[in-house]
CSV table of C-alpha atoms and ligand atoms in Angstrom, one decimal:
chain,number,residue,atom,x,y,z
A,1,MET,CA,-86.7,-78.8,-3.1
A,2,GLN,CA,-86.4,-81.5,-5.8
A,3,VAL,CA,-86.3,-80.6,-9.5
A,4,LEU,CA,-87.4,-82.5,-12.6
A,5,SER,CA,-86.4,-82.4,-16.2
A,6,THR,CA,-88.6,-81.0,-18.9
A,7,ARG,CA,-87.9,-84.1,-21.0
A,8,GLY,CA,-89.1,-86.4,-18.2
A,9,LYS,CA,-86.5,-89.0,-18.6
A,10,MET,CA,-84.8,-88.8,-15.2
A,11,ASN,CA,-85.6,-89.0,-11.5
A,12,ALA,CA,-86.1,-85.8,-9.4
A,13,ILE,CA,-82.8,-84.5,-7.9
A,14,PRO,CA,-82.1,-81.8,-5.3
A,15,ALA,CA,-81.9,-78.3,-6.6
A,16,THR,CA,-78.3,-78.0,-5.4
A,17,GLN,CA,-77.4,-81.0,-7.5
A,18,ALA,CA,-79.1,-79.4,-10.6
A,19,VAL,CA,-76.9,-76.3,-10.1
A,20,LEU,CA,-73.8,-78.5,-10.5
A,21,GLN,CA,-75.1,-80.2,-13.6
A,22,GLY,CA,-76.4,-77.3,-15.5
A,23,ILE,CA,-78.4,-79.2,-18.1
A,24,ALA,CA,-80.3,-82.4,-17.3
A,25,ALA,CA,-78.8,-85.7,-18.4
A,26,ASP,CA,-81.8,-86.3,-20.8
A,27,GLY,CA,-81.1,-83.0,-22.5
A,28,GLY,CA,-83.9,-81.2,-20.8
A,29,LEU,CA,-84.0,-78.2,-18.4
A,30,PHE,CA,-84.5,-78.5,-14.7
A,31,VAL,CA,-87.8,-77.2,-13.3
A,32,PRO,CA,-89.2,-77.0,-9.8
A,33,GLU,CA,-91.2,-80.0,-8.7
A,34,THR,CA,-93.9,-77.6,-7.4
A,35,PHE,CA,-94.4,-73.8,-7.2
A,36,PRO,CA,-94.3,-72.7,-3.6
A,37,GLU,CA,-96.8,-70.1,-2.6
A,38,ILE,CA,-95.5,-66.7,-1.4
A,39,ASP,CA,-96.9,-64.7,1.5
A,40,LEU,CA,-97.2,-61.2,0.1
A,41,GLU,CA,-97.4,-59.6,3.5
A,42,GLU,CA,-94.2,-61.2,4.5
A,43,MET,CA,-92.6,-60.1,1.3
A,44,LYS,CA,-93.8,-56.5,1.8
A,45,ALA,CA,-92.1,-56.5,5.2
A,46,TYR,CA,-88.8,-57.7,3.7
A,47,ALA,CA,-89.1,-55.2,0.8
A,48,ALA,CA,-89.1,-52.4,3.3
A,49,HIS,CA,-85.6,-53.5,4.5
A,50,GLU,CA,-82.9,-54.9,2.2
A,51,TYR,CA,-83.1,-56.5,-1.1
A,52,ASP,CA,-80.8,-59.3,-0.2
A,53,ILE,CA,-83.0,-60.5,2.7
A,54,LEU,CA,-86.0,-60.9,0.4
A,55,ALA,CA,-83.8,-62.6,-2.2
A,56,ALA,CA,-82.5,-65.1,0.4
A,57,ARG,CA,-86.1,-65.8,1.4
A,58,VAL,CA,-87.0,-66.6,-2.3
A,59,LEU,CA,-84.0,-68.8,-2.7
A,60,GLN,CA,-84.9,-70.7,0.4
A,61,TYR,CA,-88.1,-71.9,-1.2
A,62,PHE,CA,-86.1,-73.7,-3.9
A,63,PHE,CA,-82.7,-74.7,-2.5
A,64,ASP,CA,-82.0,-77.4,0.0
A,65,MET,CA,-79.6,-75.1,2.0
A,66,ASP,CA,-79.9,-73.5,5.4
A,67,GLU,CA,-81.2,-70.0,5.9
A,68,ALA,CA,-77.9,-68.6,7.2
A,69,ALA,CA,-75.9,-69.9,4.2
A,70,LEU,CA,-78.4,-68.3,1.8
A,71,ALA,CA,-78.4,-65.0,3.6
A,72,GLU,CA,-74.6,-64.9,3.5
A,73,ILE,CA,-74.7,-65.7,-0.3
A,74,THR,CA,-77.1,-62.9,-1.1
A,75,GLN,CA,-75.5,-60.4,1.2
A,76,GLN,CA,-72.1,-61.0,-0.5
A,77,ALA,CA,-73.6,-61.1,-4.0
A,78,TYR,CA,-75.6,-57.9,-3.8
A,79,GLY,CA,-72.9,-56.2,-1.7
A,80,THR,CA,-71.0,-55.8,-5.0
A,81,PHE,CA,-73.7,-53.5,-6.4
A,82,ASP,CA,-73.2,-49.7,-6.7
A,83,ASP,CA,-76.6,-48.8,-5.2
A,84,SER,CA,-77.5,-49.7,-1.7
A,85,ARG,CA,-81.1,-50.3,-2.8
A,86,VAL,CA,-79.7,-53.0,-5.2
A,87,VAL,CA,-82.8,-52.7,-7.4
A,88,PRO,CA,-83.9,-49.1,-7.5
A,89,ILE,CA,-87.3,-48.5,-9.0
A,90,LYS,CA,-87.7,-45.3,-11.0
A,91,GLU,CA,-91.1,-43.7,-11.3
A,92,LEU,CA,-91.8,-42.2,-14.7
A,93,SER,CA,-95.5,-41.7,-14.0
A,94,PRO,CA,-98.0,-43.2,-11.4
A,95,ALA,CA,-98.7,-45.9,-13.9
A,96,GLU,CA,-95.2,-46.5,-15.3
A,97,TYR,CA,-92.1,-47.6,-13.4
A,98,VAL,CA,-88.6,-48.8,-14.4
A,99,MET,CA,-87.0,-51.6,-12.4
A,100,GLU,CA,-83.3,-51.0,-12.7
A,101,LEU,CA,-81.4,-54.3,-12.8
A,102,THR,CA,-78.3,-52.6,-13.9
A,103,HIS,CA,-76.3,-51.7,-10.8
A,104,GLY,CA,-74.1,-54.8,-10.6
A,105,PRO,CA,-70.4,-55.0,-11.3
A,106,THR,CA,-70.8,-55.5,-15.0
A,107,LEU,CA,-73.8,-53.0,-15.5
A,108,ALA,CA,-76.2,-55.6,-16.8
A,109,PHE,CA,-79.1,-57.5,-15.3
A,110,LYS,CA,-77.1,-60.8,-15.6
A,111,ASP,CA,-75.3,-59.8,-12.4
A,112,MET,CA,-78.5,-60.3,-10.5
A,113,ALA,CA,-78.1,-64.0,-11.0
A,114,LEU,CA,-74.4,-64.4,-11.8
A,115,GLN,CA,-73.3,-62.9,-8.5
A,116,VAL,CA,-75.3,-65.6,-6.8
A,117,LEU,CA,-74.7,-68.7,-9.0
A,118,PRO,CA,-70.9,-69.1,-8.3
A,119,ARG,CA,-71.6,-68.9,-4.6
A,120,LEU,CA,-74.4,-71.5,-4.9
A,121,ILE,CA,-72.1,-73.8,-6.9
A,122,ARG,CA,-69.3,-73.5,-4.3
A,123,ARG,CA,-71.7,-74.5,-1.5
A,124,ALA,CA,-73.3,-77.3,-3.6
A,125,LEU,CA,-69.8,-78.9,-4.1
A,126,ASP,CA,-69.6,-79.3,-0.4
A,127,ILE,CA,-73.1,-80.4,0.1
A,128,HIS,CA,-72.8,-83.2,-2.4
A,129,LYS,CA,-69.2,-83.9,-1.5
A,130,GLN,CA,-68.2,-83.6,-5.2
A,131,GLU,CA,-64.5,-84.1,-5.6
A,132,GLU,CA,-64.1,-82.8,-9.1
A,133,ASN,CA,-63.9,-79.1,-9.6
A,134,VAL,CA,-66.4,-77.3,-11.8
A,135,LEU,CA,-65.6,-76.0,-15.3
A,136,ILE,CA,-68.1,-73.5,-16.5
A,137,LEU,CA,-68.4,-73.2,-20.3
A,138,THR,CA,-70.6,-70.4,-21.5
A,139,ALA,CA,-71.7,-69.0,-24.8
A,140,THR,CA,-72.5,-65.3,-24.6
A,141,SER,CA,-74.4,-62.8,-26.7
A,142,GLY,CA,-72.5,-60.1,-24.7
A,143,ASP,CA,-73.6,-59.6,-21.2
A,144,THR,CA,-73.6,-63.1,-19.8
A,145,GLY,CA,-70.0,-63.6,-20.5
A,146,LYS,CA,-68.7,-60.6,-18.6
A,147,ALA,CA,-71.1,-61.2,-15.7
A,148,ALA,CA,-70.2,-64.8,-15.5
A,149,LEU,CA,-66.4,-64.0,-15.6
A,150,GLU,CA,-66.9,-61.4,-12.8
A,151,GLY,CA,-69.0,-63.8,-10.8
A,152,PHE,CA,-66.7,-66.8,-11.0
A,153,ARG,CA,-63.3,-65.0,-11.0
A,154,ASP,CA,-61.1,-66.6,-8.4
A,155,VAL,CA,-64.0,-68.6,-6.8
A,156,PRO,CA,-62.2,-71.7,-5.4
A,157,ARG,CA,-62.7,-75.0,-7.2
A,158,THR,CA,-64.2,-73.4,-10.3
A,159,ALA,CA,-62.8,-72.4,-13.7
A,160,ILE,CA,-64.6,-70.6,-16.4
A,161,GLU,CA,-64.2,-70.2,-20.2
A,162,VAL,CA,-66.4,-67.9,-22.1
A,163,PHE,CA,-67.1,-68.0,-25.9
A,164,TYR,CA,-68.4,-64.9,-27.6
A,165,PRO,CA,-69.4,-64.3,-31.3
A,166,ALA,CA,-66.4,-62.5,-32.8
A,167,ASP,CA,-68.7,-60.1,-34.7
A,168,GLY,CA,-71.8,-60.1,-32.5
A,169,VAL,CA,-71.0,-58.0,-29.4
A,170,ALA,CA,-70.7,-54.3,-28.8
A,171,THR,CA,-67.2,-52.7,-28.4
A,172,MET,CA,-67.6,-52.1,-24.7
A,173,GLN,CA,-69.0,-55.6,-24.1
A,174,LYS,CA,-66.0,-57.1,-25.9
A,175,LEU,CA,-63.5,-55.0,-24.0
A,176,GLN,CA,-65.1,-55.9,-20.8
A,177,MET,CA,-64.4,-59.5,-21.5
A,178,VAL,CA,-61.0,-59.6,-23.2
A,179,THR,CA,-59.6,-57.5,-20.3
A,180,GLN,CA,-60.9,-59.9,-17.6
A,181,GLU,CA,-58.6,-60.6,-14.8
A,182,GLY,CA,-58.5,-63.6,-12.6
A,183,GLY,CA,-56.5,-66.8,-12.2
A,184,ASN,CA,-59.3,-69.2,-13.3
A,185,VAL,CA,-60.7,-67.5,-16.4
A,186,ALA,CA,-60.4,-67.8,-20.2
A,187,VAL,CA,-62.2,-65.8,-22.9
A,188,CYS,CA,-62.3,-66.8,-26.6
A,189,GLY,CA,-64.0,-65.3,-29.7
A,190,VAL,CA,-65.8,-67.6,-32.1
A,191,GLN,CA,-66.2,-66.8,-35.8
A,192,GLY,CA,-69.9,-66.5,-36.4
A,193,ASN,CA,-73.0,-65.2,-34.5
A,194,PHE,CA,-74.4,-66.0,-31.1
A,195,ASP,CA,-76.3,-69.1,-32.2
A,196,ASP,CA,-73.0,-70.5,-33.7
A,197,ALA,CA,-71.2,-69.9,-30.4
A,198,GLN,CA,-74.1,-71.5,-28.4
A,199,THR,CA,-74.3,-74.5,-30.7
A,200,GLY,CA,-70.6,-74.9,-30.4
A,201,VAL,CA,-70.8,-74.9,-26.6
A,202,LYS,CA,-73.7,-77.3,-26.6
A,203,ALA,CA,-71.7,-79.7,-28.6
A,204,LEU,CA,-68.9,-79.5,-26.0
A,205,PHE,CA,-71.3,-80.5,-23.3
A,206,ALA,CA,-72.2,-83.6,-25.3
A,207,ASP,CA,-68.6,-84.6,-26.2
A,208,GLU,CA,-67.7,-87.8,-24.4
A,209,THR,CA,-63.9,-87.6,-25.2
A,210,LEU,CA,-63.8,-84.1,-23.8
A,211,LYS,CA,-65.7,-85.3,-20.7
A,212,ALA,CA,-63.1,-88.0,-20.2
A,213,PHE,CA,-60.3,-85.6,-20.7
A,214,LEU,CA,-61.8,-83.3,-18.1
A,215,LYS,CA,-62.4,-86.1,-15.6
A,216,LYS,CA,-58.8,-87.0,-15.8
A,217,ALA,CA,-57.9,-83.4,-15.1
A,218,GLY,CA,-60.3,-83.3,-12.1
A,219,TYR,CA,-63.1,-81.3,-13.6
A,220,THR,CA,-66.8,-81.7,-14.5
A,221,PHE,CA,-68.9,-79.3,-16.6
A,222,SER,CA,-71.5,-77.0,-15.6
A,223,SER,CA,-73.2,-74.1,-17.3
A,224,ALA,CA,-73.6,-70.5,-16.4
A,225,ASN,CA,-76.1,-69.9,-19.2
A,226,SER,CA,-79.6,-69.1,-18.3
A,227,ILE,CA,-80.6,-72.7,-18.6
A,228,ASN,CA,-78.9,-73.3,-15.2
A,229,PHE,CA,-81.6,-73.6,-12.5
A,230,GLY,CA,-79.3,-71.5,-10.2
A,231,ARG,CA,-79.6,-68.6,-12.7
A,232,LEU,CA,-83.3,-68.7,-13.0
A,233,ILE,CA,-84.3,-68.6,-9.3
A,234,PRO,CA,-82.4,-65.5,-8.2
A,235,GLN,CA,-84.3,-63.7,-11.0
A,236,VAL,CA,-87.7,-64.6,-9.5
A,237,ALA,CA,-86.8,-62.5,-6.5
A,238,TYR,CA,-86.8,-59.1,-8.2
A,239,TYR,CA,-90.3,-59.5,-9.6
A,240,ILE,CA,-91.5,-60.2,-6.1
A,241,TYR,CA,-89.4,-57.4,-4.7
A,242,ALA,CA,-90.8,-54.8,-7.3
A,243,TYR,CA,-94.3,-55.7,-6.5
A,244,ALA,CA,-93.8,-55.8,-2.7
A,245,LYS,CA,-91.9,-52.5,-2.8
A,246,LEU,CA,-94.6,-50.7,-4.9
A,247,ALA,CA,-97.2,-52.1,-2.5
A,248,ALA,CA,-95.3,-51.2,0.6
A,249,ASP,CA,-94.8,-47.6,-0.7
A,250,GLY,CA,-98.5,-47.3,-1.4
A,251,LYS,CA,-98.0,-47.0,-5.2
A,252,ILE,CA,-100.3,-50.0,-5.8
A,253,ALA,CA,-103.1,-51.5,-3.8
A,254,ASP,CA,-102.7,-54.9,-2.1
A,255,GLY,CA,-103.6,-57.5,-4.7
A,256,GLU,CA,-103.7,-55.1,-7.6
A,257,GLU,CA,-102.6,-56.8,-10.8
A,258,ILE,CA,-99.7,-55.2,-12.6
A,259,ASN,CA,-97.8,-55.8,-15.9
A,260,PHE,CA,-94.1,-56.4,-16.4
A,261,VAL,CA,-92.5,-55.6,-19.7
A,262,VAL,CA,-89.3,-57.6,-20.4
A,263,PRO,CA,-86.7,-57.2,-23.1
A,264,THR,CA,-86.3,-60.8,-24.1
A,265,GLY,CA,-83.7,-62.9,-25.7
A,266,ASN,CA,-83.2,-66.4,-24.3
A,267,PHE,CA,-86.5,-66.1,-22.3
A,268,GLY,CA,-84.8,-66.5,-18.9
A,269,ASN,CA,-85.7,-63.1,-17.4
A,270,ILE,CA,-89.4,-63.2,-18.4
A,271,LEU,CA,-89.7,-66.8,-17.4
A,272,ALA,CA,-88.7,-65.8,-13.9
A,273,GLY,CA,-91.6,-63.4,-14.0
A,274,TYR,CA,-93.8,-66.3,-14.9
A,275,TYR,CA,-92.5,-68.3,-12.0
A,276,ALA,CA,-93.3,-65.4,-9.7
A,277,LYS,CA,-96.8,-65.3,-11.0
A,278,ARG,CA,-97.2,-69.0,-10.5
A,279,MET,CA,-96.0,-68.4,-6.9
A,280,GLY,CA,-99.0,-66.1,-6.4
A,281,LEU,CA,-97.6,-62.7,-7.4
A,282,PRO,CA,-100.5,-60.6,-8.7
A,283,VAL,CA,-99.2,-60.3,-12.3
A,284,LYS,CA,-101.7,-59.4,-15.0
A,285,LYS,CA,-99.6,-59.6,-18.2
A,286,LEU,CA,-96.0,-60.5,-18.9
A,287,ILE,CA,-95.1,-58.5,-22.0
A,288,CYS,CA,-92.5,-60.1,-24.1
A,289,ALA,CA,-90.5,-57.4,-26.0
A,290,SER,CA,-88.3,-58.4,-28.9
A,291,ASN,CA,-86.1,-56.5,-31.3
A,292,GLY,CA,-86.1,-57.3,-35.1
A,293,ASN,CA,-85.2,-60.9,-34.3
A,294,ASN,CA,-88.9,-61.3,-33.5
A,295,VAL,CA,-89.2,-65.1,-33.3
A,296,LEU,CA,-91.0,-64.9,-30.0
A,297,THR,CA,-93.4,-62.2,-31.2
A,298,ASP,CA,-94.5,-64.6,-34.0
A,299,PHE,CA,-94.6,-67.5,-31.6
A,300,PHE,CA,-97.0,-65.9,-29.2
A,301,ASN,CA,-99.2,-64.4,-31.9
A,302,LYS,CA,-99.2,-67.1,-34.6
A,303,SER,CA,-98.5,-70.3,-32.5
A,304,VAL,CA,-95.5,-71.2,-34.7
A,305,TYR,CA,-91.9,-71.1,-33.4
A,306,ASP,CA,-89.8,-70.7,-36.6
A,307,ALA,CA,-86.1,-70.0,-36.3
A,308,ASN,CA,-85.7,-70.3,-40.1
A,309,ARG,CA,-85.3,-66.6,-40.8
A,310,PRO,CA,-82.6,-64.0,-41.4
A,311,PHE,CA,-80.5,-63.1,-38.3
A,312,HIS,CA,-80.4,-59.4,-37.7
A,313,LYS,CA,-77.6,-57.6,-35.9
A,314,THR,CA,-79.2,-54.9,-33.8
A,315,MET,CA,-78.4,-52.2,-31.2
A,316,SER,CA,-79.6,-54.7,-28.6
A,317,PRO,CA,-77.2,-57.6,-29.2
A,318,SER,CA,-78.1,-59.4,-26.0
A,319,MET,CA,-81.5,-60.1,-27.6
A,320,ASP,CA,-80.2,-61.1,-31.0
A,321,ILE,CA,-81.3,-64.7,-30.5
A,322,LEU,CA,-83.3,-67.0,-32.7
A,323,ILE,CA,-83.4,-70.0,-30.3
A,324,SER,CA,-84.8,-69.0,-26.9
A,325,SER,CA,-83.7,-72.0,-24.8
A,326,ASN,CA,-85.8,-71.2,-21.7
A,327,LEU,CA,-89.1,-71.3,-23.7
A,328,GLU,CA,-88.9,-75.1,-23.1
A,329,ARG,CA,-89.6,-74.5,-19.5
A,330,LEU,CA,-92.7,-72.5,-20.3
A,331,LEU,CA,-93.9,-75.2,-22.8
A,332,PHE,CA,-93.5,-77.8,-20.1
A,333,GLU,CA,-95.8,-75.8,-17.8
A,334,VAL,CA,-98.5,-74.8,-20.3
A,335,THR,CA,-98.9,-78.3,-21.5
A,336,GLY,CA,-99.6,-79.5,-18.0
A,337,ARG,CA,-96.1,-80.9,-17.8
A,338,ASP,CA,-96.4,-83.1,-20.8
A,339,ASP,CA,-92.8,-84.1,-21.3
A,340,ALA,CA,-93.5,-86.3,-24.3
A,341,GLN,CA,-95.0,-83.3,-26.1
A,342,VAL,CA,-92.0,-81.1,-25.1
A,343,ARG,CA,-89.6,-83.7,-26.4
A,344,ALA,CA,-91.5,-83.8,-29.7
A,345,TRP,CA,-91.3,-80.0,-30.1
A,346,MET,CA,-87.7,-79.8,-29.2
A,347,GLU,CA,-86.9,-82.6,-31.6
A,348,ALA,CA,-88.7,-80.7,-34.4
A,349,LEU,CA,-86.8,-77.6,-33.5
A,350,LYS,CA,-83.6,-79.4,-33.7
A,351,THR,CA,-84.3,-81.1,-37.0
A,352,SER,CA,-86.3,-78.4,-38.9
A,353,GLY,CA,-85.8,-75.3,-36.8
A,354,LYS,CA,-89.6,-75.1,-36.3
A,355,TYR,CA,-92.6,-76.4,-34.4
A,356,GLU,CA,-96.2,-75.5,-34.0
A,357,ILE,CA,-98.4,-75.5,-30.9
A,358,PRO,CA,-102.1,-76.2,-30.8
A,359,GLN,CA,-104.6,-73.3,-30.7
A,360,GLU,CA,-105.7,-74.1,-27.2
A,361,THR,CA,-102.1,-73.9,-25.9
A,362,GLN,CA,-101.7,-70.6,-27.7
A,363,ALA,CA,-104.9,-69.3,-26.2
A,364,GLN,CA,-103.7,-70.3,-22.7
A,365,LEU,CA,-100.4,-68.5,-23.3
A,366,LYS,CA,-102.2,-65.4,-24.4
A,367,GLY,CA,-103.9,-65.3,-21.1
A,368,THR,CA,-100.6,-64.4,-19.5
A,369,PHE,CA,-98.3,-63.2,-22.2
A,370,TRP,CA,-98.5,-60.4,-24.7
A,371,ALA,CA,-95.8,-60.0,-27.3
A,372,ASP,CA,-94.5,-57.5,-29.8
A,373,PHE,CA,-91.2,-56.1,-31.1
A,374,ALA,CA,-89.5,-52.8,-31.7
A,375,SER,CA,-87.6,-52.0,-34.9
A,376,GLU,CA,-84.2,-50.2,-34.8
A,377,GLU,CA,-85.8,-46.9,-35.7
A,378,GLU,CA,-88.5,-47.3,-33.0
A,379,THR,CA,-85.8,-48.2,-30.4
A,380,ALA,CA,-83.8,-45.1,-31.3
A,381,GLN,CA,-86.8,-42.9,-31.1
A,382,THR,CA,-87.7,-44.4,-27.7
A,383,ILE,CA,-84.2,-43.6,-26.3
A,384,ARG,CA,-84.5,-40.1,-27.6
A,385,GLU,CA,-88.1,-39.5,-26.4
A,386,THR,CA,-87.5,-41.0,-23.0
A,387,PHE,CA,-84.6,-38.7,-22.4
A,388,GLY,CA,-86.4,-35.7,-23.8
A,389,THR,CA,-89.5,-36.3,-21.7
A,390,HIS,CA,-88.1,-37.6,-18.5
A,391,GLY,CA,-84.4,-36.7,-18.6
A,392,TYR,CA,-83.9,-40.4,-18.2
A,393,LEU,CA,-81.2,-42.2,-20.3
A,394,ILE,CA,-81.9,-45.8,-21.1
A,395,ASP,CA,-80.0,-48.4,-23.1
A,396,PRO,CA,-81.3,-50.0,-26.3
A,397,HIS,CA,-82.5,-53.2,-24.6
A,398,THR,CA,-84.6,-51.2,-22.1
A,399,ALA,CA,-85.8,-49.0,-25.0
A,400,VAL,CA,-87.1,-52.1,-26.8
A,401,ALA,CA,-89.2,-52.9,-23.7
A,402,LYS,CA,-90.4,-49.3,-23.3
A,403,CYS,CA,-91.4,-49.1,-26.9
A,404,VAL,CA,-93.3,-52.4,-26.7
A,405,GLU,CA,-95.0,-51.1,-23.5
A,406,GLU,CA,-96.3,-48.1,-25.4
A,407,LYS,CA,-97.6,-50.4,-28.2
A,408,TYR,CA,-99.3,-52.6,-25.6
A,409,ARG,CA,-101.1,-49.6,-24.1
A,410,ARG,CA,-102.2,-48.3,-27.4
A,411,GLU,CA,-103.4,-51.6,-28.8
A,412,THR,CA,-105.1,-53.0,-25.7
A,413,GLY,CA,-106.2,-49.8,-23.8
A,414,ASP,CA,-105.0,-51.5,-20.6
A,415,ASP,CA,-104.1,-48.8,-18.1
A,416,ALA,CA,-102.8,-51.0,-15.4
A,417,VAL,CA,-99.5,-50.2,-13.8
A,418,CYS,CA,-96.5,-51.3,-15.9
A,419,VAL,CA,-93.1,-52.0,-14.7
A,420,VAL,CA,-90.5,-51.9,-17.5
A,421,VAL,CA,-87.5,-54.1,-16.7
A,422,SER,CA,-84.3,-52.2,-17.4
A,423,THR,CA,-81.5,-54.6,-18.3
A,424,ALA,CA,-78.3,-52.6,-19.1
A,425,ASN,CA,-76.6,-49.4,-18.4
A,426,PRO,CA,-76.6,-47.2,-21.5
A,427,TYR,CA,-72.8,-46.7,-21.4
A,428,LYS,CA,-72.4,-50.4,-22.4
A,429,PHE,CA,-73.7,-49.3,-25.8
A,430,THR,CA,-72.3,-45.8,-25.9
A,431,GLN,CA,-71.9,-45.4,-29.6
A,432,ASP,CA,-75.5,-46.4,-30.5
A,433,VAL,CA,-77.0,-44.5,-27.6
A,434,LEU,CA,-75.0,-41.4,-28.6
A,435,ARG,CA,-76.3,-41.6,-32.1
A,436,CYS,CA,-79.8,-42.0,-30.9
A,437,ILE,CA,-79.5,-39.0,-28.6
A,438,SER,CA,-77.6,-36.5,-30.6
A,439,GLY,CA,-77.2,-37.9,-34.1
A,440,GLN,CA,-73.4,-38.0,-33.7
A,441,ASP,CA,-71.4,-40.9,-35.2
A,442,GLU,CA,-68.3,-41.5,-33.2
A,443,ASP,CA,-65.9,-44.4,-34.0
A,444,ASP,CA,-64.1,-44.4,-30.8
A,445,ALA,CA,-66.1,-45.9,-28.0
A,446,PHE,CA,-64.4,-43.9,-25.2
A,447,ARG,CA,-64.7,-40.6,-27.0
A,448,ALA,CA,-68.4,-41.5,-27.6
A,449,ALA,CA,-68.8,-42.0,-23.8
A,450,GLN,CA,-67.4,-38.5,-23.2
A,451,LEU,CA,-69.7,-37.0,-25.8
A,452,LEU,CA,-72.7,-38.9,-24.3
A,453,ALA,CA,-71.8,-37.7,-20.8
A,454,GLN,CA,-71.6,-34.1,-22.1
A,455,ALA,CA,-74.8,-34.3,-24.1
A,456,THR,CA,-76.9,-35.8,-21.3
A,457,GLY,CA,-75.3,-34.6,-18.1
A,458,THR,CA,-74.9,-38.2,-16.9
A,459,GLU,CA,-71.8,-39.9,-15.6
A,460,ILE,CA,-69.6,-42.5,-17.2
A,461,PRO,CA,-69.6,-45.5,-14.9
A,462,PRO,CA,-66.1,-46.3,-13.6
A,463,GLN,CA,-66.4,-49.9,-14.9
A,464,ILE,CA,-66.5,-48.3,-18.4
A,465,ALA,CA,-64.0,-45.5,-17.9
A,466,ASP,CA,-61.4,-47.9,-16.5
A,467,LEU,CA,-61.5,-50.2,-19.5
A,468,GLN,CA,-59.4,-47.8,-21.5
A,469,GLU,CA,-56.4,-48.5,-19.3
A,470,LYS,CA,-56.7,-52.2,-19.1
A,471,PRO,CA,-54.5,-54.5,-21.2
A,472,VAL,CA,-56.1,-57.1,-23.5
A,473,LEU,CA,-55.4,-60.5,-21.8
A,474,HIS,CA,-57.5,-62.7,-24.0
A,475,PRO,CA,-57.0,-61.9,-27.7
A,476,ASP,CA,-57.9,-65.4,-29.2
A,477,VAL,CA,-60.6,-66.0,-31.8
A,478,VAL,CA,-61.2,-69.5,-33.1
A,479,GLY,CA,-63.2,-71.2,-35.8
A,480,ARG,CA,-66.5,-72.9,-35.1
A,481,THR,CA,-64.9,-76.3,-34.9
A,482,GLU,CA,-62.1,-75.3,-32.7
A,483,LEU,CA,-63.8,-74.8,-29.4
A,484,LYS,CA,-62.8,-78.1,-28.0
A,485,SER,CA,-59.1,-77.6,-28.4
A,486,ALA,CA,-59.5,-74.1,-26.8
A,487,VAL,CA,-60.9,-75.8,-23.7
A,488,GLU,CA,-58.2,-78.4,-23.6
A,489,VAL,CA,-55.5,-75.8,-23.8
A,490,PHE,CA,-57.1,-73.8,-21.0
A,491,ILE,CA,-57.4,-76.9,-18.7
A,492,GLU,CA,-53.8,-77.8,-19.4
A,493,ARG,CA,-52.8,-74.3,-18.4
A,494,MET,CA,-55.0,-74.5,-15.2
A,495,GLY,CA,-53.1,-77.7,-14.3
A,496,GLU,CA,-49.7,-76.0,-14.5
B,1,PLP,C1,-79.4,-61.1,-21.5
B,1,PLP,C2,-80.0,-59.8,-21.7
B,1,PLP,C3,-81.3,-59.7,-22.2
B,1,PLP,C4,-82.2,-60.9,-22.5
B,1,PLP,O1,-82.5,-61.7,-21.3
B,1,PLP,P1,-83.0,-63.2,-21.5
B,1,PLP,O2,-83.1,-63.7,-20.1
B,1,PLP,O3,-82.0,-63.9,-22.3
B,1,PLP,O4,-84.3,-63.1,-22.1
B,1,PLP,C5,-81.9,-58.4,-22.3
B,1,PLP,N1,-81.1,-57.4,-22.1
B,1,PLP,C6,-79.9,-57.4,-21.7
B,1,PLP,C7,-79.1,-56.2,-21.5
B,1,PLP,C8,-79.3,-58.6,-21.5
B,1,PLP,O5,-78.0,-58.7,-21.1
């Protein structure tokens, strides 16, 4: 398939090319030329077998690659997961399910896409006979960084440098990154919050002297952030899978409309749900759940996107985001692909941190989306109650979604089946989860993990337990203006 830019200033290119570029040359995001129509019966048949087969089928709609290559990619990608079902679906009640996207090597939903993306990039280099290697630069609010490092580690012809906000990620998240092994990886803290790190990385992509430096060293940029088209599409698959699986198991009727509740930050995950709906999946509402950084809640309910507000550090740091990049793709679709309008809004966002959409656009959005947020207290209470009622331990991000699901049911009276999207293993946020469950404050993250295991009868995942033994390989923290020299040093080291 060909893809277009949301800013409309370039010709369509093949999806495999878009994966190599990351962001479009006009500053926009790549979107599919059309939305292919799925055949639900076919998907139900796949869902009865293996997740990776269904995922390959979904990729095949979008990527100009042969079936066997895609099947190999998804088989390898999801072979790294610790559950043979890949995406287990937990039933809390006949009307409430949790889709667990947490079984990948880094215990966060980012693995769903980031185990696939490096393999797509590797193939795309061959397809387009690109001579330069690919340098991935990524800003992370916590989970992307580790998942990207794990996905790209030692993938030939790629190198990756991850920038994380020095005081914006959880202890376990940080340890997961700074202990990362692999010959082609670098990790660097940035003084500031996630938006500082993201702004810094965006500036690198636009830096012509850095580009020239890299070209000489035999590299071009790409991005592993959720703006990369190759991140978005693997995420479409699990919405289709969840529906097909529930239908195949007789939990829902054929064609019955269901809701998905998504803990949202950069708007990548929930956008994939929107794409699935556009492909014909019977989705009633996509429920956008935010934490105290509730820019999106206000956007959907008041038609103004306004990032000019205090930034809150929460228990769900992967959602501590004020600029949700992927919203641009949704705006492109709901305006009937009006790229001039998208450019105007994105320009306003850049200059004033704010833009307003017309009433009719908002009304249209409200047909598909419903949005609310959970405070820290509500999140804690949801973790406690979910464990108390179901014996089921969830992480703070998932708890935000579960809490907003409950608000949705109360406020709308809608009793349709809801699938809560679970995005991280609770042991990534042990100290917070322990405090929510048992009221204990424990400074040491590993001790907290032991206490949490005792209190809940759950097991510490080996990816977490093993961190204690691993040496810190990436201790550096730089100022906001020093990202460029960090990249240069890394590339020089790669050349040695
Ligand atoms: C990244 C992340 C999110 C937010 O997902 P987006 O695609 O950025 O909206 C939510 N929860 C967890 C655990 C994450 O890692």
